[in-house]
């Protein structure tokens, strides 16, 4: 795929955007659901679908065969419901009892860790025809948010007695599933299995996120929760090398200006880069407030006209500079690819994560709300979301 203008013709505003290939999301979901089958697949769309846009990705994932979606908080679930998505939505983070009425009216499936919340949900469900399905998280070694086996079994038995509550799921989350040594993960799985034998009436057990779905079918149990892999990335280079995952997100901008620098001129804050020879630099309107990290300065490469070009000087809040001396003919308006493919070259979130000493999850989830999202199907723009979508226009 050649980087080109996928922008709708009337596009205005700042020349930086993310392209989300919904065909890639669909293809990844089909692949993952196929590996997990007969287990159900929950597509994890927390954190605005790791920067990709929760509503568009959620719809695409459901169309491609996901059973439901997973988010981390009630607000994220509400966004999906407001968009008209009716599929099961798990809330895998902490829900305070004060959110019980909202959970019930939105029809979400919360993770429950206390009797206070169960009672609040039971009270909220009294006004509704359907019980609230709840999931219980078992602590098996991440030591974060789960309940120890005895406490979980006790809570499950008490919750089961309450009207308006249906105990639907029992799950755990792995601490080191993307590591080559799977011994700790297997021990976590074993604790889940043992505990589930004490509450055999809970129908749905789930523990696999991306890594385990790619590595071990046996861990799929009744359901899986996939995030990263659905966006086209592997949790670790060794996971799922046989899986043809397609990265869904490209981050692009247009060259806003081209300038000629004399030898010795410096670029950017702190003067961290100096021209060793006469240099042509391109101004790109993407900075760390867009999610393009400050630490990429003097390290990362972008793609212009199908060639790699280095980012020079520090990345600023709203823009960065690229040395395009070696790329012939760069002009204002040219498309710059910061993440994605252009001709034969590509820069992916793993490459950038390594530069910033982090993981691809953080690079993707860090792409901020200021960056417009363009949703592509069949290579054409299907819809666009911008920062102001949810703010009513004046006078309307
Ligand atoms: C984020 C999250 C996932 C998804 O993890 P990936 O590694 O991105 O697939 C699954 N389960 C829980 C509880 C999570 O918080």
mmCIF file of C-alpha atoms and ligand atoms in Angstrom:
data_model
loop_
_atom_site.group_PDB
_atom_site.id
_atom_site.type_symbol
_atom_site.label_atom_id
_atom_site.label_comp_id
_atom_site.label_asym_id
_atom_site.label_seq_id
_atom_site.Cartn_x
_atom_site.Cartn_y
_atom_site.Cartn_z
ATOM 1 C CA UNK A 1 0.000 0.000 0.000
ATOM 2 C CA UNK A 2 1.387 3.346 -1.041
ATOM 3 C CA UNK A 3 0.870 6.187 1.438
ATOM 4 C CA UNK A 4 -1.475 8.483 -0.315
ATOM 5 C CA UNK A 5 -4.203 10.876 0.396
ATOM 6 C CA UNK A 6 -7.041 8.956 1.936
ATOM 7 C CA UNK A 7 -8.454 12.228 3.156
ATOM 8 C CA UNK A 8 -11.942 13.218 2.169
ATOM 9 C CA UNK A 9 -11.694 16.157 -0.250
ATOM 10 C CA UNK A 10 -13.248 18.688 2.153
ATOM 11 C CA UNK A 11 -10.784 17.868 4.931
ATOM 12 C CA UNK A 12 -9.583 20.920 6.874
ATOM 13 C CA UNK A 13 -7.819 21.438 10.172
ATOM 14 C CA UNK A 14 -4.396 20.366 11.276
ATOM 15 C CA UNK A 15 -2.691 18.017 8.826
ATOM 16 C CA UNK A 16 -2.265 14.988 11.101
ATOM 17 C CA UNK A 17 -4.566 11.989 11.329
ATOM 18 C CA UNK A 18 -4.791 8.295 12.134
ATOM 19 C CA UNK A 19 -6.139 5.863 9.558
ATOM 20 C CA UNK A 20 -7.861 2.810 11.007
ATOM 21 C CA UNK A 21 -8.236 -0.064 8.593
ATOM 22 C CA UNK A 22 -11.452 -1.792 9.653
ATOM 23 C CA UNK A 23 -10.772 -4.629 7.212
ATOM 24 C CA UNK A 24 -7.584 -5.348 9.181
ATOM 25 C CA UNK A 25 -9.542 -5.388 12.457
ATOM 26 C CA UNK A 26 -12.086 -7.782 10.905
ATOM 27 C CA UNK A 27 -9.399 -10.058 9.529
ATOM 28 C CA UNK A 28 -7.573 -10.172 12.881
ATOM 29 C CA UNK A 29 -10.809 -10.882 14.764
ATOM 30 C CA UNK A 30 -11.679 -13.738 12.399
ATOM 31 C CA UNK A 31 -8.230 -15.221 12.865
ATOM 32 C CA UNK A 32 -8.332 -14.944 16.667
ATOM 33 C CA UNK A 33 -11.921 -16.147 16.960
ATOM 34 C CA UNK A 34 -10.968 -19.126 14.802
ATOM 35 C CA UNK A 35 -8.117 -19.988 17.139
ATOM 36 C CA UNK A 36 -10.269 -19.615 20.236
ATOM 37 C CA UNK A 37 -13.291 -21.503 18.950
ATOM 38 C CA UNK A 38 -15.483 -22.912 20.439
ATOM 39 C CA UNK A 39 -14.683 -20.327 23.126
ATOM 40 C CA UNK A 40 -16.314 -16.919 22.767
ATOM 41 C CA UNK A 41 -14.240 -13.887 21.939
ATOM 42 C CA UNK A 42 -14.563 -10.593 23.766
ATOM 43 C CA UNK A 43 -12.887 -7.808 21.780
ATOM 44 C CA UNK A 44 -11.109 -5.537 24.258
ATOM 45 C CA UNK A 45 -11.890 -1.939 23.297
ATOM 46 C CA UNK A 46 -10.822 -0.189 26.507
ATOM 47 C CA UNK A 47 -8.816 3.032 26.228
ATOM 48 C CA UNK A 48 -10.650 4.047 23.062
ATOM 49 C CA UNK A 49 -9.768 0.681 21.536
ATOM 50 C CA UNK A 50 -6.056 1.214 22.210
ATOM 51 C CA UNK A 51 -6.287 4.536 20.395
ATOM 52 C CA UNK A 52 -8.166 3.120 17.402
ATOM 53 C CA UNK A 53 -11.673 4.330 18.343
ATOM 54 C CA UNK A 54 -13.928 2.168 20.518
ATOM 55 C CA UNK A 55 -17.207 2.487 18.627
ATOM 56 C CA UNK A 56 -15.921 1.825 15.111
ATOM 57 C CA UNK A 57 -13.637 -0.996 16.241
ATOM 58 C CA UNK A 58 -16.345 -2.490 18.455
ATOM 59 C CA UNK A 59 -18.802 -2.608 15.565
ATOM 60 C CA UNK A 60 -16.227 -4.069 13.180
ATOM 61 C CA UNK A 61 -15.213 -6.721 15.721
ATOM 62 C CA UNK A 62 -18.818 -7.764 16.380
ATOM 63 C CA UNK A 63 -19.529 -7.997 12.647
ATOM 64 C CA UNK A 64 -16.447 -10.174 12.271
ATOM 65 C CA UNK A 65 -17.617 -12.646 14.893
ATOM 66 C CA UNK A 66 -16.764 -11.293 18.353
ATOM 67 C CA UNK A 67 -19.344 -12.380 20.916
ATOM 68 C CA UNK A 68 -18.991 -9.214 22.975
ATOM 69 C CA UNK A 69 -16.742 -6.318 23.939
ATOM 70 C CA UNK A 70 -14.699 -5.547 27.035
ATOM 71 C CA UNK A 71 -13.934 -2.164 28.565
ATOM 72 C CA UNK A 72 -12.411 -1.073 31.835
ATOM 73 C CA UNK A 73 -14.990 1.332 33.243
ATOM 74 C CA UNK A 74 -18.655 2.244 33.067
ATOM 75 C CA UNK A 75 -17.996 5.445 31.094
ATOM 76 C CA UNK A 76 -16.402 3.395 28.330
ATOM 77 C CA UNK A 77 -19.373 1.044 28.337
ATOM 78 C CA UNK A 78 -21.741 3.996 28.129
ATOM 79 C CA UNK A 79 -19.970 5.274 25.012
ATOM 80 C CA UNK A 80 -20.693 1.947 23.289
ATOM 81 C CA UNK A 81 -24.349 1.913 24.385
ATOM 82 C CA UNK A 82 -24.876 5.519 23.273
ATOM 83 C CA UNK A 83 -23.603 4.504 19.863
ATOM 84 C CA UNK A 84 -26.316 1.840 19.751
ATOM 85 C CA UNK A 85 -24.138 -1.226 20.346
ATOM 86 C CA UNK A 86 -26.293 -3.842 22.073
ATOM 87 C CA UNK A 87 -23.842 -6.748 22.375
ATOM 88 C CA UNK A 88 -22.607 -8.020 25.777
ATOM 89 C CA UNK A 89 -20.104 -5.564 27.283
ATOM 90 C CA UNK A 90 -17.837 -6.691 30.109
ATOM 91 C CA UNK A 91 -16.423 -4.102 32.473
ATOM 92 C CA UNK A 92 -13.149 -5.653 33.603
ATOM 93 C CA UNK A 93 -11.956 -2.824 35.862
ATOM 94 C CA UNK A 94 -13.143 -1.609 39.243
ATOM 95 C CA UNK A 95 -16.755 -0.459 39.485
ATOM 96 C CA UNK A 96 -17.768 1.481 42.624
ATOM 97 C CA UNK A 97 -21.171 0.650 44.173
ATOM 98 C CA UNK A 98 -22.275 4.214 43.345
ATOM 99 C CA UNK A 99 -22.233 3.194 39.660
ATOM 100 C CA UNK A 100 -24.618 0.251 40.177
ATOM 101 C CA UNK A 101 -27.715 1.979 38.780
ATOM 102 C CA UNK A 102 -25.816 3.044 35.678
ATOM 103 C CA UNK A 103 -24.473 -0.479 35.160
ATOM 104 C CA UNK A 104 -27.980 -1.915 35.364
ATOM 105 C CA UNK A 105 -29.597 0.628 33.091
ATOM 106 C CA UNK A 106 -26.823 0.355 30.488
ATOM 107 C CA UNK A 107 -26.962 -3.430 30.624
ATOM 108 C CA UNK A 108 -23.224 -3.808 31.303
ATOM 109 C CA UNK A 109 -21.562 -6.878 32.873
ATOM 110 C CA UNK A 110 -19.357 -5.653 35.692
ATOM 111 C CA UNK A 111 -16.503 -7.321 37.498
ATOM 112 C CA UNK A 112 -17.605 -7.620 41.088
ATOM 113 C CA UNK A 113 -15.190 -7.765 43.985
ATOM 114 C CA UNK A 114 -17.325 -6.886 47.001
ATOM 115 C CA UNK A 115 -20.707 -7.646 48.542
ATOM 116 C CA UNK A 116 -21.400 -3.890 48.634
ATOM 117 C CA UNK A 117 -21.402 -3.785 44.869
ATOM 118 C CA UNK A 118 -23.444 -6.985 44.531
ATOM 119 C CA UNK A 119 -26.106 -5.588 46.876
ATOM 120 C CA UNK A 120 -26.191 -2.266 45.054
ATOM 121 C CA UNK A 121 -26.584 -4.095 41.741
ATOM 122 C CA UNK A 122 -29.314 -6.300 43.142
ATOM 123 C CA UNK A 123 -31.201 -3.206 44.336
ATOM 124 C CA UNK A 124 -30.707 -1.486 40.967
ATOM 125 C CA UNK A 125 -31.921 -4.590 39.123
ATOM 126 C CA UNK A 126 -35.239 -4.562 40.996
ATOM 127 C CA UNK A 127 -36.533 -1.929 38.615
ATOM 128 C CA UNK A 128 -35.511 -3.973 35.547
ATOM 129 C CA UNK A 129 -36.828 -7.035 33.746
ATOM 130 C CA UNK A 130 -33.397 -8.661 33.312
ATOM 131 C CA UNK A 131 -30.903 -9.658 36.018
ATOM 132 C CA UNK A 132 -27.437 -8.086 35.969
ATOM 133 C CA UNK A 133 -24.835 -10.631 34.781
ATOM 134 C CA UNK A 134 -21.695 -10.336 36.892
ATOM 135 C CA UNK A 135 -18.156 -11.668 36.541
ATOM 136 C CA UNK A 136 -15.802 -12.444 39.413
ATOM 137 C CA UNK A 137 -12.050 -11.995 39.076
ATOM 138 C CA UNK A 138 -9.853 -14.567 40.734
ATOM 139 C CA UNK A 139 -6.443 -13.556 42.027
ATOM 140 C CA UNK A 140 -3.888 -16.015 40.736
ATOM 141 C CA UNK A 141 -0.643 -14.045 40.717
ATOM 142 C CA UNK A 142 -0.989 -10.638 39.116
ATOM 143 C CA UNK A 143 -1.906 -9.385 42.590
ATOM 144 C CA UNK A 144 -3.896 -6.452 41.439
ATOM 145 C CA UNK A 145 -7.626 -6.622 41.351
ATOM 146 C CA UNK A 146 -8.803 -10.181 41.979
ATOM 147 C CA UNK A 147 -10.196 -12.100 44.938
ATOM 148 C CA UNK A 148 -8.412 -14.981 46.624
ATOM 149 C CA UNK A 149 -10.075 -18.368 45.971
ATOM 150 C CA UNK A 150 -11.922 -18.692 49.307
ATOM 151 C CA UNK A 151 -13.169 -15.108 49.210
ATOM 152 C CA UNK A 152 -14.292 -15.548 45.611
ATOM 153 C CA UNK A 153 -16.215 -18.736 46.304
ATOM 154 C CA UNK A 154 -17.909 -17.127 49.333
ATOM 155 C CA UNK A 155 -18.882 -14.037 47.340
ATOM 156 C CA UNK A 156 -20.146 -16.117 44.428
ATOM 157 C CA UNK A 157 -22.380 -18.210 46.734
ATOM 158 C CA UNK A 158 -23.828 -15.121 48.420
ATOM 159 C CA UNK A 159 -24.334 -13.280 45.123
ATOM 160 C CA UNK A 160 -26.135 -16.291 43.734
ATOM 161 C CA UNK A 161 -28.819 -15.959 46.436
ATOM 162 C CA UNK A 162 -29.648 -12.365 45.609
ATOM 163 C CA UNK A 163 -32.513 -11.440 43.290
ATOM 164 C CA UNK A 164 -31.576 -9.586 40.114
ATOM 165 C CA UNK A 165 -28.060 -11.070 39.960
ATOM 166 C CA UNK A 166 -26.796 -13.718 37.584
ATOM 167 C CA UNK A 167 -23.247 -14.936 38.235
ATOM 168 C CA UNK A 168 -22.072 -15.437 34.684
ATOM 169 C CA UNK A 169 -18.293 -15.456 34.680
ATOM 170 C CA UNK A 170 -15.189 -16.428 36.582
ATOM 171 C CA UNK A 171 -11.921 -15.107 35.248
ATOM 172 C CA UNK A 172 -8.313 -14.352 35.920
ATOM 173 C CA UNK A 173 -5.646 -12.283 34.205
ATOM 174 C CA UNK A 174 -2.143 -13.596 33.570
ATOM 175 C CA UNK A 175 0.971 -11.869 34.845
ATOM 176 C CA UNK A 176 3.580 -13.130 32.382
ATOM 177 C CA UNK A 177 1.751 -14.816 29.508
ATOM 178 C CA UNK A 178 3.995 -13.272 26.838
ATOM 179 C CA UNK A 179 7.126 -14.743 28.370
ATOM 180 C CA UNK A 180 8.724 -17.811 26.875
ATOM 181 C CA UNK A 181 8.672 -19.580 30.222
ATOM 182 C CA UNK A 182 5.002 -20.508 30.676
ATOM 183 C CA UNK A 183 5.330 -22.170 34.073
ATOM 184 C CA UNK A 184 3.843 -19.299 36.074
ATOM 185 C CA UNK A 185 1.008 -18.932 33.575
ATOM 186 C CA UNK A 186 0.203 -22.645 33.854
ATOM 187 C CA UNK A 187 0.150 -22.348 37.631
ATOM 188 C CA UNK A 188 -2.292 -19.423 37.349
ATOM 189 C CA UNK A 189 -4.471 -21.493 35.013
ATOM 190 C CA UNK A 190 -4.402 -24.378 37.475
ATOM 191 C CA UNK A 191 -5.645 -22.146 40.330
ATOM 192 C CA UNK A 192 -8.490 -20.988 38.088
ATOM 193 C CA UNK A 193 -9.402 -24.575 37.222
ATOM 194 C CA UNK A 194 -9.298 -25.726 40.845
ATOM 195 C CA UNK A 195 -11.408 -22.810 42.005
ATOM 196 C CA UNK A 196 -13.922 -23.310 39.220
ATOM 197 C CA UNK A 197 -14.526 -26.867 40.460
ATOM 198 C CA UNK A 198 -15.851 -25.352 43.688
ATOM 199 C CA UNK A 199 -18.353 -23.208 41.752
ATOM 200 C CA UNK A 200 -19.145 -25.448 38.790
ATOM 201 C CA UNK A 201 -22.438 -23.642 38.248
ATOM 202 C CA UNK A 202 -20.647 -20.517 36.900
ATOM 203 C CA UNK A 203 -20.915 -21.040 33.151
ATOM 204 C CA UNK A 204 -18.128 -18.934 31.670
ATOM 205 C CA UNK A 205 -14.448 -19.104 32.606
ATOM 206 C CA UNK A 206 -11.913 -16.860 30.880
ATOM 207 C CA UNK A 207 -8.217 -16.165 31.309
ATOM 208 C CA UNK A 208 -6.592 -15.725 27.891
ATOM 209 C CA UNK A 209 -5.628 -12.328 26.520
ATOM 210 C CA UNK A 210 -3.703 -11.938 23.248
ATOM 211 C CA UNK A 211 -0.604 -13.895 24.192
ATOM 212 C CA UNK A 212 -2.386 -17.015 25.388
ATOM 213 C CA UNK A 213 -4.801 -17.066 22.467
ATOM 214 C CA UNK A 214 -1.815 -17.080 20.120
ATOM 215 C CA UNK A 215 0.183 -19.578 22.149
ATOM 216 C CA UNK A 216 -2.089 -22.154 23.740
ATOM 217 C CA UNK A 217 -5.574 -23.163 22.567
ATOM 218 C CA UNK A 218 -6.110 -25.141 25.720
ATOM 219 C CA UNK A 219 -6.270 -21.898 27.696
ATOM 220 C CA UNK A 220 -9.280 -20.588 25.774
ATOM 221 C CA UNK A 221 -11.753 -22.294 28.168
ATOM 222 C CA UNK A 222 -15.219 -20.777 27.552
ATOM 223 C CA UNK A 223 -14.108 -17.294 26.504
ATOM 224 C CA UNK A 224 -11.062 -15.152 25.645
ATOM 225 C CA UNK A 225 -10.381 -11.413 25.852
ATOM 226 C CA UNK A 226 -8.179 -10.107 23.064
ATOM 227 C CA UNK A 227 -6.853 -6.588 22.765
ATOM 228 C CA UNK A 228 -3.446 -6.039 21.206
ATOM 229 C CA UNK A 229 -3.590 -8.885 18.697
ATOM 230 C CA UNK A 230 -6.882 -7.605 17.317
ATOM 231 C CA UNK A 231 -5.042 -4.388 16.444
ATOM 232 C CA UNK A 232 -2.505 -6.436 14.517
ATOM 233 C CA UNK A 233 0.407 -6.713 16.943
ATOM 234 C CA UNK A 234 2.012 -9.629 18.745
ATOM 235 C CA UNK A 235 2.561 -9.368 22.504
ATOM 236 C CA UNK A 236 6.111 -10.661 21.985
ATOM 237 C CA UNK A 237 8.078 -11.572 18.869
ATOM 238 C CA UNK A 238 7.798 -15.308 19.582
ATOM 239 C CA UNK A 239 3.999 -15.318 20.150
ATOM 240 C CA UNK A 240 1.929 -16.399 17.194
ATOM 241 C CA UNK A 241 4.622 -16.229 14.530
ATOM 242 C CA UNK A 242 2.275 -18.374 12.412
ATOM 243 C CA UNK A 243 -0.565 -15.846 12.754
ATOM 244 C CA UNK A 244 -1.046 -13.415 9.906
ATOM 245 C CA UNK A 245 -2.022 -10.365 11.952
ATOM 246 C CA UNK A 246 -2.423 -7.069 10.111
ATOM 247 C CA UNK A 247 -1.629 -3.779 11.913
ATOM 248 C CA UNK A 248 -4.747 -1.636 11.679
ATOM 249 C CA UNK A 249 -3.495 1.821 12.541
ATOM 250 C CA UNK A 250 -1.414 4.264 10.534
ATOM 251 C CA UNK A 251 -0.432 7.654 11.880
ATOM 252 C CA UNK A 252 0.095 10.178 9.136
ATOM 253 C CA UNK A 253 0.641 13.876 8.605
ATOM 254 C CA UNK A 254 1.389 16.213 5.740
ATOM 255 C CA UNK A 255 4.574 18.185 5.292
ATOM 256 C CA UNK A 256 3.578 21.656 6.485
ATOM 257 C CA UNK A 257 6.753 23.464 5.377
ATOM 258 C CA UNK A 258 10.154 22.703 3.868
ATOM 259 C CA UNK A 259 13.195 24.766 4.830
ATOM 260 C CA UNK A 260 16.867 24.841 3.928
ATOM 261 C CA UNK A 261 19.310 24.997 6.831
ATOM 262 C CA UNK A 262 22.919 26.078 6.654
ATOM 263 C CA UNK A 263 25.680 23.994 8.114
ATOM 264 C CA UNK A 264 25.769 24.521 11.900
ATOM 265 C CA UNK A 265 22.108 25.518 12.271
ATOM 266 C CA UNK A 266 20.346 23.782 15.132
ATOM 267 C CA UNK A 267 16.805 22.447 15.280
ATOM 268 C CA UNK A 268 14.322 22.541 18.140
ATOM 269 C CA UNK A 269 14.319 23.048 21.901
ATOM 270 C CA UNK A 270 17.606 22.567 23.659
ATOM 271 C CA UNK A 271 19.427 22.638 20.275
ATOM 272 C CA UNK A 272 19.857 18.866 20.418
ATOM 273 C CA UNK A 273 20.639 18.534 16.717
ATOM 274 C CA UNK A 274 22.910 20.570 14.484
ATOM 275 C CA UNK A 275 23.213 20.425 10.693
ATOM 276 C CA UNK A 276 26.558 18.859 9.780
ATOM 277 C CA UNK A 277 26.007 20.008 6.178
ATOM 278 C CA UNK A 278 23.430 22.078 4.332
ATOM 279 C CA UNK A 279 20.179 20.296 5.180
ATOM 280 C CA UNK A 280 16.599 20.299 3.980
ATOM 281 C CA UNK A 281 14.120 19.814 6.807
ATOM 282 C CA UNK A 282 10.393 19.200 6.715
ATOM 283 C CA UNK A 283 8.008 20.457 9.372
ATOM 284 C CA UNK A 284 5.503 17.813 10.504
ATOM 285 C CA UNK A 285 2.562 18.833 12.688
ATOM 286 C CA UNK A 286 2.655 15.907 15.068
ATOM 287 C CA UNK A 287 4.092 16.127 18.569
ATOM 288 C CA UNK A 288 4.048 14.517 21.944
ATOM 289 C CA UNK A 289 0.574 15.858 22.739
ATOM 290 C CA UNK A 290 -0.615 13.779 19.793
ATOM 291 C CA UNK A 291 1.120 10.723 21.229
ATOM 292 C CA UNK A 292 4.348 10.988 19.220
ATOM 293 C CA UNK A 293 6.746 10.738 22.125
ATOM 294 C CA UNK A 294 9.320 13.355 23.017
ATOM 295 C CA UNK A 295 11.939 10.637 23.313
ATOM 296 C CA UNK A 296 11.616 9.916 19.559
ATOM 297 C CA UNK A 297 13.655 13.053 18.895
ATOM 298 C CA UNK A 298 16.970 12.246 17.134
ATOM 299 C CA UNK A 299 15.952 8.542 17.157
ATOM 300 C CA UNK A 300 12.828 7.727 15.217
ATOM 301 C CA UNK A 301 12.342 7.603 11.459
ATOM 302 C CA UNK A 302 9.286 8.543 9.454
ATOM 303 C CA UNK A 303 8.464 7.618 5.868
ATOM 304 C CA UNK A 304 8.243 10.195 3.100
ATOM 305 C CA UNK A 305 7.881 9.289 -0.578
ATOM 306 C CA UNK A 306 8.490 5.658 0.363
ATOM 307 C CA UNK A 307 11.832 6.426 2.036
ATOM 308 C CA UNK A 308 12.926 6.473 5.676
ATOM 309 C CA UNK A 309 13.885 9.907 6.986
ATOM 310 C CA UNK A 310 15.194 10.720 10.484
ATOM 311 C CA UNK A 311 13.397 12.894 13.041
ATOM 312 C CA UNK A 312 15.885 15.583 14.035
ATOM 313 C CA UNK A 313 15.957 17.548 17.277
ATOM 314 C CA UNK A 314 13.489 17.133 20.093
ATOM 315 C CA UNK A 315 9.889 16.356 19.346
ATOM 316 C CA UNK A 316 7.837 19.318 20.589
ATOM 317 C CA UNK A 317 4.292 19.260 21.958
ATOM 318 C CA UNK A 318 2.684 19.911 18.586
ATOM 319 C CA UNK A 319 5.265 19.299 15.888
ATOM 320 C CA UNK A 320 8.565 17.754 14.913
ATOM 321 C CA UNK A 321 11.184 18.157 12.187
ATOM 322 C CA UNK A 322 12.464 15.588 9.709
ATOM 323 C CA UNK A 323 15.713 15.615 7.720
ATOM 324 C CA UNK A 324 14.600 15.056 4.117
ATOM 325 C CA UNK A 325 17.855 15.997 2.409
ATOM 326 C CA UNK A 326 18.230 12.472 1.046
ATOM 327 C CA UNK A 327 14.667 12.243 -0.282
ATOM 328 C CA UNK A 328 14.285 13.994 -3.616
ATOM 329 C CA UNK A 329 11.419 16.318 -4.311
ATOM 330 C CA UNK A 330 9.813 16.567 -0.860
ATOM 331 C CA UNK A 331 7.204 19.323 -0.982
ATOM 332 C CA UNK A 332 4.558 20.912 1.200
ATOM 333 C CA UNK A 333 1.529 18.599 1.306
ATOM 334 C CA UNK A 334 3.471 15.340 0.942
ATOM 335 C CA UNK A 335 2.174 12.564 3.175
ATOM 336 C CA UNK A 336 4.448 11.640 6.084
ATOM 337 C CA UNK A 337 3.921 8.229 7.686
ATOM 338 C CA UNK A 338 4.869 8.157 11.373
ATOM 339 C CA UNK A 339 3.355 4.699 11.976
ATOM 340 C CA UNK A 340 2.424 2.452 9.085
ATOM 341 C CA UNK A 341 3.490 1.539 5.610
ATOM 342 C CA UNK A 342 4.595 3.577 2.614
ATOM 343 C CA UNK A 343 5.636 1.527 -0.403
ATOM 344 C CA UNK A 344 8.141 -1.086 0.676
ATOM 345 C CA UNK A 345 8.971 0.605 3.962
ATOM 346 C CA UNK A 346 7.169 0.424 7.260
ATOM 347 C CA UNK A 347 7.465 1.813 10.770
ATOM 348 C CA UNK A 348 5.453 -0.092 13.316
ATOM 349 C CA UNK A 349 4.487 0.476 16.930
ATOM 350 C CA UNK A 350 7.031 -2.139 18.048
ATOM 351 C CA UNK A 351 9.896 -0.187 16.468
ATOM 352 C CA UNK A 352 8.774 3.014 18.193
ATOM 353 C CA UNK A 353 8.155 1.209 21.490
ATOM 354 C CA UNK A 354 11.754 -0.021 21.509
ATOM 355 C CA UNK A 355 13.018 3.536 21.006
ATOM 356 C CA UNK A 356 10.929 4.778 23.921
ATOM 357 C CA UNK A 357 11.719 1.825 26.178
ATOM 358 C CA UNK A 358 8.080 0.812 26.310
ATOM 359 C CA UNK A 359 5.611 -1.600 24.681
ATOM 360 C CA UNK A 360 3.422 -1.328 21.583
ATOM 361 C CA UNK A 361 0.295 -1.152 23.784
ATOM 362 C CA UNK A 362 1.466 2.194 25.194
ATOM 363 C CA UNK A 363 2.401 3.656 21.809
ATOM 364 C CA UNK A 364 -1.021 2.824 20.330
ATOM 365 C CA UNK A 365 -3.077 3.782 23.384
ATOM 366 C CA UNK A 366 -1.117 7.034 23.606
ATOM 367 C CA UNK A 367 -2.406 8.463 20.333
ATOM 368 C CA UNK A 368 -4.450 11.291 21.712
ATOM 369 C CA UNK A 369 -8.006 12.473 21.223
ATOM 370 C CA UNK A 370 -6.753 15.497 19.267
ATOM 371 C CA UNK A 371 -5.783 13.287 16.332
ATOM 372 C CA UNK A 372 -8.720 12.776 13.939
ATOM 373 C CA UNK A 373 -9.504 9.151 13.106
ATOM 374 C CA UNK A 374 -10.333 8.127 9.550
ATOM 375 C CA UNK A 375 -12.000 4.733 9.233
ATOM 376 C CA UNK A 376 -11.212 2.821 6.063
ATOM 377 C CA UNK A 377 -12.990 -0.076 4.431
ATOM 378 C CA UNK A 378 -11.906 -1.429 1.097
ATOM 379 C CA UNK A 379 -9.177 1.249 1.154
ATOM 380 C CA UNK A 380 -11.693 4.123 1.143
ATOM 381 C CA UNK A 381 -12.679 6.458 3.966
ATOM 382 C CA UNK A 382 -15.947 5.275 5.465
ATOM 383 C CA UNK A 383 -16.210 7.762 8.331
ATOM 384 C CA UNK A 384 -14.216 10.335 10.252
ATOM 385 C CA UNK A 385 -14.240 11.208 13.953
ATOM 386 C CA UNK A 386 -12.702 14.378 15.317
ATOM 387 C CA UNK A 387 -12.260 15.984 18.706
ATOM 388 C CA UNK A 388 -15.479 17.980 18.363
ATOM 389 C CA UNK A 389 -17.794 15.195 17.300
ATOM 390 C CA UNK A 390 -19.551 15.017 20.631
ATOM 391 C CA UNK A 391 -19.749 18.739 21.222
ATOM 392 C CA UNK A 392 -22.907 20.133 19.630
ATOM 393 C CA UNK A 393 -22.138 22.841 17.098
ATOM 394 C CA UNK A 394 -23.186 26.370 18.171
ATOM 395 C CA UNK A 395 -26.792 27.158 17.253
ATOM 396 C CA UNK A 396 -27.859 23.544 16.810
HETATM 397 C C1 LIG B 1 -6.377 -5.139 28.658
HETATM 398 C C2 LIG B 1 -6.887 -6.446 29.099
HETATM 399 C C3 LIG B 1 -6.932 -7.529 28.206
HETATM 400 C C4 LIG B 1 -6.362 -7.480 26.810
HETATM 401 O O1 LIG B 1 -4.984 -7.763 26.819
HETATM 402 P P1 LIG B 1 -4.123 -7.875 25.472
HETATM 403 O O2 LIG B 1 -2.816 -8.380 25.915
HETATM 404 O O3 LIG B 1 -4.045 -6.486 24.904
HETATM 405 O O4 LIG B 1 -4.842 -8.798 24.572
HETATM 406 C C5 LIG B 1 -7.516 -8.703 28.654
HETATM 407 N N1 LIG B 1 -8.008 -8.811 29.903
HETATM 408 C C6 LIG B 1 -7.960 -7.800 30.792
HETATM 409 C C7 LIG B 1 -8.503 -8.000 32.171
HETATM 410 C C8 LIG B 1 -7.388 -6.578 30.431
HETATM 411 O O5 LIG B 1 -7.339 -5.583 31.311
#
